JSON list of C-alpha atoms in Angstrom, two decimals:
[
{"chain": "A", "resi": 346, "resn": "MET", "atom": "CA", "xyz": [-15.01, -37.07, 26.20]},
{"chain": "A", "resi": 347, "resn": "THR", "atom": "CA", "xyz": [-12.17, -34.86, 27.25]},
{"chain": "A", "resi": 348, "resn": "PRO", "atom": "CA", "xyz": [-8.69, -35.24, 25.73]},
{"chain": "A", "resi": 349, "resn": "SER", "atom": "CA", "xyz": [-7.28, -36.53, 29.02]},
{"chain": "A", "resi": 350, "resn": "SER", "atom": "CA", "xyz": [-10.19, -38.80, 29.97]},
{"chain": "A", "resi": 351, "resn": "PRO", "atom": "CA", "xyz": [-11.63, -41.84, 28.20]},
{"chain": "A", "resi": 352, "resn": "GLN", "atom": "CA", "xyz": [-15.04, -41.30, 29.79]},
{"chain": "A", "resi": 353, "resn": "PRO", "atom": "CA", "xyz": [-17.60, -38.70, 28.77]},
{"chain": "A", "resi": 354, "resn": "GLU", "atom": "CA", "xyz": [-17.95, -35.42, 30.60]},
{"chain": "A", "resi": 355, "resn": "VAL", "atom": "CA", "xyz": [-19.87, -35.69, 33.86]},
{"chain": "A", "resi": 356, "resn": "TRP", "atom": "CA", "xyz": [-23.12, -34.32, 32.45]},
{"chain": "A", "resi": 357, "resn": "LEU", "atom": "CA", "xyz": [-23.19, -37.19, 29.92]},
{"chain": "A", "resi": 358, "resn": "ARG", "atom": "CA", "xyz": [-22.78, -39.93, 32.53]},
{"chain": "A", "resi": 359, "resn": "GLY", "atom": "CA", "xyz": [-26.38, -39.86, 33.68]},
{"chain": "A", "resi": 360, "resn": "PRO", "atom": "CA", "xyz": [-28.20, -38.49, 36.71]},
{"chain": "A", "resi": 361, "resn": "LEU", "atom": "CA", "xyz": [-26.71, -38.51, 40.16]},
{"chain": "A", "resi": 362, "resn": "PRO", "atom": "CA", "xyz": [-28.69, -40.43, 42.76]},
{"chain": "A", "resi": 363, "resn": "ASP", "atom": "CA", "xyz": [-30.82, -38.44, 45.19]},
{"chain": "A", "resi": 364, "resn": "VAL", "atom": "CA", "xyz": [-30.32, -35.11, 43.38]},
{"chain": "A", "resi": 365, "resn": "LEU", "atom": "CA", "xyz": [-33.46, -33.40, 42.07]},
{"chain": "A", "resi": 366, "resn": "PRO", "atom": "CA", "xyz": [-33.65, -33.24, 38.26]},
{"chain": "A", "resi": 367, "resn": "LEU", "atom": "CA", "xyz": [-33.64, -29.42, 38.43]},
{"chain": "A", "resi": 368, "resn": "LEU", "atom": "CA", "xyz": [-30.37, -29.52, 40.39]},
{"chain": "A", "resi": 369, "resn": "GLN", "atom": "CA", "xyz": [-28.56, -32.13, 38.26]},
{"chain": "A", "resi": 370, "resn": "PRO", "atom": "CA", "xyz": [-26.80, -29.53, 36.05]},
{"chain": "A", "resi": 371, "resn": "ILE", "atom": "CA", "xyz": [-25.39, -27.85, 39.16]},
{"chain": "A", "resi": 372, "resn": "ALA", "atom": "CA", "xyz": [-24.03, -31.14, 40.51]},
{"chain": "A", "resi": 373, "resn": "HIS", "atom": "CA", "xyz": [-22.61, -32.08, 37.11]},
{"chain": "A", "resi": 374, "resn": "ALA", "atom": "CA", "xyz": [-20.85, -28.72, 36.71]},
{"chain": "A", "resi": 375, "resn": "LEU", "atom": "CA", "xyz": [-19.24, -28.99, 40.14]},
{"chain": "A", "resi": 376, "resn": "LEU", "atom": "CA", "xyz": [-18.08, -32.56, 39.59]},
{"chain": "A", "resi": 377, "resn": "GLN", "atom": "CA", "xyz": [-16.68, -31.63, 36.16]},
{"chain": "A", "resi": 378, "resn": "ALA", "atom": "CA", "xyz": [-14.77, -28.72, 37.70]},
{"chain": "A", "resi": 379, "resn": "ARG", "atom": "CA", "xyz": [-13.31, -30.97, 40.40]},
{"chain": "A", "resi": 380, "resn": "GLU", "atom": "CA", "xyz": [-12.20, -33.57, 37.84]},
{"chain": "A", "resi": 381, "resn": "GLU", "atom": "CA", "xyz": [-10.64, -31.00, 35.52]},
{"chain": "A", "resi": 382, "resn": "LEU", "atom": "CA", "xyz": [-8.68, -29.37, 38.33]},
{"chain": "A", "resi": 383, "resn": "GLN", "atom": "CA", "xyz": [-7.38, -32.71, 39.59]},
{"chain": "A", "resi": 384, "resn": "VAL", "atom": "CA", "xyz": [-6.05, -33.54, 36.12]},
{"chain": "A", "resi": 385, "resn": "ALA", "atom": "CA", "xyz": [-4.76, -30.08, 35.20]},
{"chain": "A", "resi": 386, "resn": "LEU", "atom": "CA", "xyz": [-2.93, -29.48, 38.48]},
{"chain": "A", "resi": 387, "resn": "ARG", "atom": "CA", "xyz": [-1.57, -33.00, 38.97]},
{"chain": "A", "resi": 388, "resn": "HIS", "atom": "CA", "xyz": [2.01, -31.78, 38.35]},
{"chain": "A", "resi": 389, "resn": "PHE", "atom": "CA", "xyz": [1.58, -28.09, 39.13]},
{"chain": "A", "resi": 390, "resn": "PRO", "atom": "CA", "xyz": [4.41, -26.99, 41.45]},
{"chain": "A", "resi": 391, "resn": "ASP", "atom": "CA", "xyz": [3.55, -25.46, 44.82]},
{"chain": "A", "resi": 392, "resn": "HIS", "atom": "CA", "xyz": [6.04, -22.63, 44.30]},
{"chain": "A", "resi": 393, "resn": "LEU", "atom": "CA", "xyz": [3.92, -21.27, 41.43]},
{"chain": "A", "resi": 394, "resn": "LEU", "atom": "CA", "xyz": [0.69, -21.00, 43.45]},
{"chain": "A", "resi": 395, "resn": "GLN", "atom": "CA", "xyz": [1.10, -17.27, 44.06]},
{"chain": "A", "resi": 396, "resn": "VAL", "atom": "CA", "xyz": [2.48, -16.33, 40.62]},
{"chain": "A", "resi": 397, "resn": "ARG", "atom": "CA", "xyz": [0.35, -13.65, 38.94]},
{"chain": "A", "resi": 398, "resn": "PRO", "atom": "CA", "xyz": [1.26, -13.56, 35.25]},
{"chain": "A", "resi": 399, "resn": "ALA", "atom": "CA", "xyz": [0.34, -10.20, 33.73]},
{"chain": "A", "resi": 400, "resn": "GLY", "atom": "CA", "xyz": [-1.12, -9.24, 37.11]},
{"chain": "A", "resi": 401, "resn": "VAL", "atom": "CA", "xyz": [-4.04, -11.70, 36.96]},
{"chain": "A", "resi": 402, "resn": "ALA", "atom": "CA", "xyz": [-5.26, -13.61, 39.99]},
{"chain": "A", "resi": 403, "resn": "SER", "atom": "CA", "xyz": [-2.99, -16.49, 40.99]},
{"chain": "A", "resi": 404, "resn": "VAL", "atom": "CA", "xyz": [-3.79, -20.19, 40.87]},
{"chain": "A", "resi": 405, "resn": "GLY", "atom": "CA", "xyz": [-3.66, -20.20, 44.67]},
{"chain": "A", "resi": 406, "resn": "PHE", "atom": "CA", "xyz": [-6.23, -17.41, 44.88]},
{"chain": "A", "resi": 407, "resn": "HIS", "atom": "CA", "xyz": [-8.59, -19.21, 42.50]},
{"chain": "A", "resi": 408, "resn": "LEU", "atom": "CA", "xyz": [-8.37, -22.47, 44.47]},
{"chain": "A", "resi": 409, "resn": "ARG", "atom": "CA", "xyz": [-9.02, -20.74, 47.80]},
{"chain": "A", "resi": 410, "resn": "HIS", "atom": "CA", "xyz": [-11.80, -18.62, 46.30]},
{"chain": "A", "resi": 411, "resn": "LEU", "atom": "CA", "xyz": [-13.51, -21.66, 44.74]},
{"chain": "A", "resi": 412, "resn": "ALA", "atom": "CA", "xyz": [-13.74, -23.38, 48.11]},
{"chain": "A", "resi": 413, "resn": "GLY", "atom": "CA", "xyz": [-14.80, -20.20, 49.90]},
{"chain": "A", "resi": 414, "resn": "VAL", "atom": "CA", "xyz": [-17.59, -19.32, 47.48]},
{"chain": "A", "resi": 415, "resn": "LEU", "atom": "CA", "xyz": [-19.09, -22.80, 47.66]},
{"chain": "A", "resi": 416, "resn": "ASP", "atom": "CA", "xyz": [-19.07, -22.60, 51.44]},
{"chain": "A", "resi": 417, "resn": "ARG", "atom": "CA", "xyz": [-20.63, -19.14, 51.50]},
{"chain": "A", "resi": 418, "resn": "MET", "atom": "CA", "xyz": [-23.36, -19.95, 48.94]},
{"chain": "A", "resi": 419, "resn": "GLN", "atom": "CA", "xyz": [-24.42, -22.95, 51.03]},
{"chain": "A", "resi": 420, "resn": "THR", "atom": "CA", "xyz": [-24.62, -20.79, 54.13]},
{"chain": "A", "resi": 421, "resn": "TYR", "atom": "CA", "xyz": [-26.79, -18.22, 52.39]},
{"chain": "A", "resi": 422, "resn": "ALA", "atom": "CA", "xyz": [-28.98, -20.98, 50.90]},
{"chain": "A", "resi": 423, "resn": "ARG", "atom": "CA", "xyz": [-29.61, -22.23, 54.46]},
{"chain": "A", "resi": 424, "resn": "TYR", "atom": "CA", "xyz": [-30.69, -18.67, 55.38]},
{"chain": "A", "resi": 425, "resn": "LYS", "atom": "CA", "xyz": [-27.77, -18.29, 57.80]},
{"chain": "A", "resi": 426, "resn": "PRO", "atom": "CA", "xyz": [-25.30, -15.44, 58.26]},
{"chain": "A", "resi": 427, "resn": "LEU", "atom": "CA", "xyz": [-21.63, -16.01, 57.59]},
{"chain": "A", "resi": 428, "resn": "SER", "atom": "CA", "xyz": [-19.57, -17.05, 60.60]},
{"chain": "A", "resi": 429, "resn": "GLN", "atom": "CA", "xyz": [-16.45, -15.31, 61.84]},
{"chain": "A", "resi": 430, "resn": "ALA", "atom": "CA", "xyz": [-14.40, -18.21, 60.44]},
{"chain": "A", "resi": 431, "resn": "GLN", "atom": "CA", "xyz": [-15.97, -17.65, 57.01]},
{"chain": "A", "resi": 432, "resn": "PHE", "atom": "CA", "xyz": [-15.12, -13.94, 57.13]},
{"chain": "A", "resi": 433, "resn": "GLU", "atom": "CA", "xyz": [-11.54, -14.83, 58.08]},
{"chain": "A", "resi": 434, "resn": "PHE", "atom": "CA", "xyz": [-11.32, -17.33, 55.22]},
{"chain": "A", "resi": 435, "resn": "LEU", "atom": "CA", "xyz": [-12.68, -14.69, 52.83]},
{"chain": "A", "resi": 436, "resn": "ALA", "atom": "CA", "xyz": [-10.04, -12.21, 54.00]},
{"chain": "A", "resi": 437, "resn": "ALA", "atom": "CA", "xyz": [-7.28, -14.81, 53.48]},
{"chain": "A", "resi": 438, "resn": "GLU", "atom": "CA", "xyz": [-8.39, -15.85, 49.99]},
{"chain": "A", "resi": 439, "resn": "LYS", "atom": "CA", "xyz": [-6.17, -13.32, 48.22]},
{"chain": "A", "resi": 440, "resn": "GLU", "atom": "CA", "xyz": [-2.99, -13.89, 50.17]},
{"chain": "A", "resi": 441, "resn": "GLY", "atom": "CA", "xyz": [-3.34, -17.42, 51.50]},
{"chain": "A", "resi": 442, "resn": "SER", "atom": "CA", "xyz": [-2.96, -18.85, 54.94]},
{"chain": "A", "resi": 443, "resn": "THR", "atom": "CA", "xyz": [-0.80, -17.08, 57.46]},
{"chain": "A", "resi": 444, "resn": "THR", "atom": "CA", "xyz": [-0.56, -20.18, 59.66]},
{"chain": "A", "resi": 445, "resn": "SER", "atom": "CA", "xyz": [0.58, -22.79, 57.14]},
{"chain": "A", "resi": 446, "resn": "PRO", "atom": "CA", "xyz": [1.95, -22.70, 53.61]},
{"chain": "A", "resi": 447, "resn": "ASP", "atom": "CA", "xyz": [-0.48, -23.56, 50.84]},
{"chain": "A", "resi": 448, "resn": "THR", "atom": "CA", "xyz": [0.15, -26.61, 48.71]},
{"chain": "A", "resi": 449, "resn": "VAL", "atom": "CA", "xyz": [-1.62, -27.66, 45.54]},
{"chain": "A", "resi": 450, "resn": "ALA", "atom": "CA", "xyz": [-2.67, -30.93, 47.19]},
{"chain": "A", "resi": 451, "resn": "HIS", "atom": "CA", "xyz": [-4.15, -29.16, 50.22]},
{"chain": "A", "resi": 452, "resn": "LEU", "atom": "CA", "xyz": [-6.03, -26.58, 48.16]},
{"chain": "A", "resi": 453, "resn": "LEU", "atom": "CA", "xyz": [-7.41, -29.24, 45.81]},
{"chain": "A", "resi": 454, "resn": "GLN", "atom": "CA", "xyz": [-8.51, -31.27, 48.81]},
{"chain": "A", "resi": 455, "resn": "GLN", "atom": "CA", "xyz": [-10.18, -28.21, 50.33]},
{"chain": "A", "resi": 456, "resn": "PHE", "atom": "CA", "xyz": [-12.06, -27.55, 47.08]},
{"chain": "A", "resi": 457, "resn": "ALA", "atom": "CA", "xyz": [-13.04, -31.22, 46.70]},
{"chain": "A", "resi": 458, "resn": "GLY", "atom": "CA", "xyz": [-14.41, -31.16, 50.24]},
{"chain": "A", "resi": 459, "resn": "GLN", "atom": "CA", "xyz": [-16.57, -28.14, 49.43]},
{"chain": "A", "resi": 460, "resn": "VAL", "atom": "CA", "xyz": [-17.84, -29.85, 46.27]},
{"chain": "A", "resi": 461, "resn": "GLU", "atom": "CA", "xyz": [-18.88, -32.83, 48.41]},
{"chain": "A", "resi": 462, "resn": "ALA", "atom": "CA", "xyz": [-20.56, -30.51, 50.91]},
{"chain": "A", "resi": 463, "resn": "MET", "atom": "CA", "xyz": [-22.43, -28.79, 48.07]},
{"chain": "A", "resi": 464, "resn": "LEU", "atom": "CA", "xyz": [-23.55, -32.18, 46.71]},
{"chain": "A", "resi": 465, "resn": "ASP", "atom": "CA", "xyz": [-24.92, -32.96, 50.17]},
{"chain": "A", "resi": 466, "resn": "THR", "atom": "CA", "xyz": [-26.70, -29.59, 50.13]},
{"chain": "A", "resi": 467, "resn": "LEU", "atom": "CA", "xyz": [-28.18, -30.34, 46.70]},
{"chain": "A", "resi": 468, "resn": "ARG", "atom": "CA", "xyz": [-29.41, -33.75, 47.91]},
{"chain": "A", "resi": 469, "resn": "ALA", "atom": "CA", "xyz": [-31.00, -32.16, 50.97]},
{"chain": "A", "resi": 470, "resn": "THR", "atom": "CA", "xyz": [-32.69, -29.26, 49.16]},
{"chain": "A", "resi": 471, "resn": "PRO", "atom": "CA", "xyz": [-36.44, -29.74, 48.77]},
{"chain": "A", "resi": 472, "resn": "GLU", "atom": "CA", "xyz": [-37.83, -28.60, 45.42]},
{"chain": "A", "resi": 473, "resn": "ALA", "atom": "CA", "xyz": [-40.45, -26.50, 47.21]},
{"chain": "A", "resi": 474, "resn": "THR", "atom": "CA", "xyz": [-37.70, -24.23, 48.63]},
{"chain": "A", "resi": 475, "resn": "LEU", "atom": "CA", "xyz": [-35.95, -23.38, 45.34]},
{"chain": "A", "resi": 476, "resn": "ALA", "atom": "CA", "xyz": [-37.89, -20.13, 44.78]},
{"chain": "A", "resi": 477, "resn": "GLU", "atom": "CA", "xyz": [-37.63, -18.96, 48.40]},
{"chain": "A", "resi": 478, "resn": "PHE", "atom": "CA", "xyz": [-35.99, -15.59, 49.07]},
{"chain": "A", "resi": 479, "resn": "ARG", "atom": "CA", "xyz": [-32.48, -15.58, 50.49]},
{"chain": "A", "resi": 480, "resn": "PRO", "atom": "CA", "xyz": [-30.51, -12.44, 51.39]},
{"chain": "A", "resi": 481, "resn": "VAL", "atom": "CA", "xyz": [-26.89, -12.30, 50.24]},
{"chain": "A", "resi": 482, "resn": "GLY", "atom": "CA", "xyz": [-24.06, -10.54, 52.00]},
{"chain": "A", "resi": 483, "resn": "ARG", "atom": "CA", "xyz": [-24.10, -7.80, 54.57]},
{"chain": "A", "resi": 484, "resn": "ALA", "atom": "CA", "xyz": [-26.35, -5.71, 52.34]},
{"chain": "A", "resi": 485, "resn": "GLY", "atom": "CA", "xyz": [-28.90, -8.53, 52.16]},
{"chain": "A", "resi": 486, "resn": "LEU", "atom": "CA", "xyz": [-29.13, -8.37, 48.37]},
{"chain": "A", "resi": 487, "resn": "PRO", "atom": "CA", "xyz": [-32.04, -10.42, 47.02]},
{"chain": "A", "resi": 488, "resn": "SER", "atom": "CA", "xyz": [-31.65, -13.93, 45.68]},
{"chain": "A", "resi": 489, "resn": "THR", "atom": "CA", "xyz": [-33.34, -17.30, 45.98]},
{"chain": "A", "resi": 490, "resn": "VAL", "atom": "CA", "xyz": [-32.18, -20.77, 46.98]},
{"chain": "A", "resi": 491, "resn": "MET", "atom": "CA", "xyz": [-32.01, -21.69, 43.27]},
{"chain": "A", "resi": 492, "resn": "GLY", "atom": "CA", "xyz": [-30.16, -18.47, 42.47]},
{"chain": "A", "resi": 493, "resn": "LEU", "atom": "CA", "xyz": [-27.51, -19.22, 45.07]},
{"chain": "A", "resi": 494, "resn": "LEU", "atom": "CA", "xyz": [-27.06, -22.81, 43.95]},
{"chain": "A", "resi": 495, "resn": "VAL", "atom": "CA", "xyz": [-26.82, -21.87, 40.28]},
{"chain": "A", "resi": 496, "resn": "HIS", "atom": "CA", "xyz": [-24.41, -19.06, 41.11]},
{"chain": "A", "resi": 497, "resn": "ALA", "atom": "CA", "xyz": [-22.21, -21.52, 42.98]},
{"chain": "A", "resi": 498, "resn": "ALA", "atom": "CA", "xyz": [-21.92, -23.64, 39.83]},
{"chain": "A", "resi": 499, "resn": "GLU", "atom": "CA", "xyz": [-21.48, -20.84, 37.29]},
{"chain": "A", "resi": 500, "resn": "HIS", "atom": "CA", "xyz": [-19.00, -19.00, 39.50]},
{"chain": "A", "resi": 501, "resn": "THR", "atom": "CA", "xyz": [-17.04, -22.22, 39.91]},
{"chain": "A", "resi": 502, "resn": "THR", "atom": "CA", "xyz": [-16.86, -22.90, 36.19]},
{"chain": "A", "resi": 503, "resn": "ARG", "atom": "CA", "xyz": [-15.82, -19.31, 35.46]},
{"chain": "A", "resi": 504, "resn": "HIS", "atom": "CA", "xyz": [-12.97, -19.45, 37.96]},
{"chain": "A", "resi": 505, "resn": "VAL", "atom": "CA", "xyz": [-11.88, -22.90, 36.84]},
{"chain": "A", "resi": 506, "resn": "GLY", "atom": "CA", "xyz": [-11.48, -21.56, 33.29]},
{"chain": "A", "resi": 507, "resn": "GLN", "atom": "CA", "xyz": [-9.44, -18.63, 34.54]},
{"chain": "A", "resi": 508, "resn": "LEU", "atom": "CA", "xyz": [-7.35, -20.90, 36.76]},
{"chain": "A", "resi": 509, "resn": "LEU", "atom": "CA", "xyz": [-6.56, -23.32, 33.92]},
{"chain": "A", "resi": 510, "resn": "VAL", "atom": "CA", "xyz": [-5.24, -20.53, 31.71]},
{"chain": "A", "resi": 511, "resn": "THR", "atom": "CA", "xyz": [-3.29, -18.94, 34.55]},
{"chain": "A", "resi": 512, "resn": "ALA", "atom": "CA", "xyz": [-1.70, -22.29, 35.46]},
{"chain": "A", "resi": 513, "resn": "ARG", "atom": "CA", "xyz": [-0.50, -22.83, 31.88]},
{"chain": "A", "resi": 514, "resn": "VAL", "atom": "CA", "xyz": [0.90, -19.32, 31.60]},
{"chain": "A", "resi": 515, "resn": "ALA", "atom": "CA", "xyz": [2.62, -19.53, 34.99]},
{"chain": "A", "resi": 516, "resn": "GLN", "atom": "CA", "xyz": [4.21, -22.86, 34.08]},
{"chain": "A", "resi": 517, "resn": "ALA", "atom": "CA", "xyz": [5.30, -21.62, 30.67]},
{"chain": "A", "resi": 518, "resn": "GLY", "atom": "CA", "xyz": [6.84, -18.53, 32.25]},
{"chain": "A", "resi": 519, "resn": "ALA", "atom": "CA", "xyz": [8.70, -20.62, 34.82]},
{"chain": "A", "resi": 520, "resn": "ALA", "atom": "CA", "xyz": [9.99, -22.97, 32.12]},
{"chain": "A", "resi": 521, "resn": "ALA", "atom": "CA", "xyz": [11.13, -20.06, 29.93]},
{"chain": "A", "resi": 522, "resn": "SER", "atom": "CA", "xyz": [13.08, -18.45, 32.77]},
{"chain": "A", "resi": 523, "resn": "ALA", "atom": "CA", "xyz": [14.71, -21.71, 33.89]}
]
């Protein structure tokens, strides 16, 4: 159980329906990340999204990057090239949208949508394809379907950890200067 939740962590709640046993840890990690972000950022103010305490990546960057990576890993797993829209999203990850201001609610919704899309991908992935080659990026670096799916989960958990620390530091800094 987590301090803020009376239920056990996602991985202790049992298997998810229609997800291969080999892919359960990936699904659990993504669902845990989504839950933790929803709780941790419930009262996080929009005006702190771009704050970079000590020069680290901002909470806004992490939220955009989390959604973007999940989207890109699914594309590569399907053996497809990135679209122009995905390249534009990638370019905007650091600075945010130029067409509309970012909000915590919008960025959390965007991430949650990508988690759902990844869960759909996990449900639709046949076990026989997990070891298949998949090129990554413009250089076509070698990976596999399983490698991409695992990377999506481990990358997500790494950035969630960074985001949680950054959010606390940004809020503490704002409170100290108020």
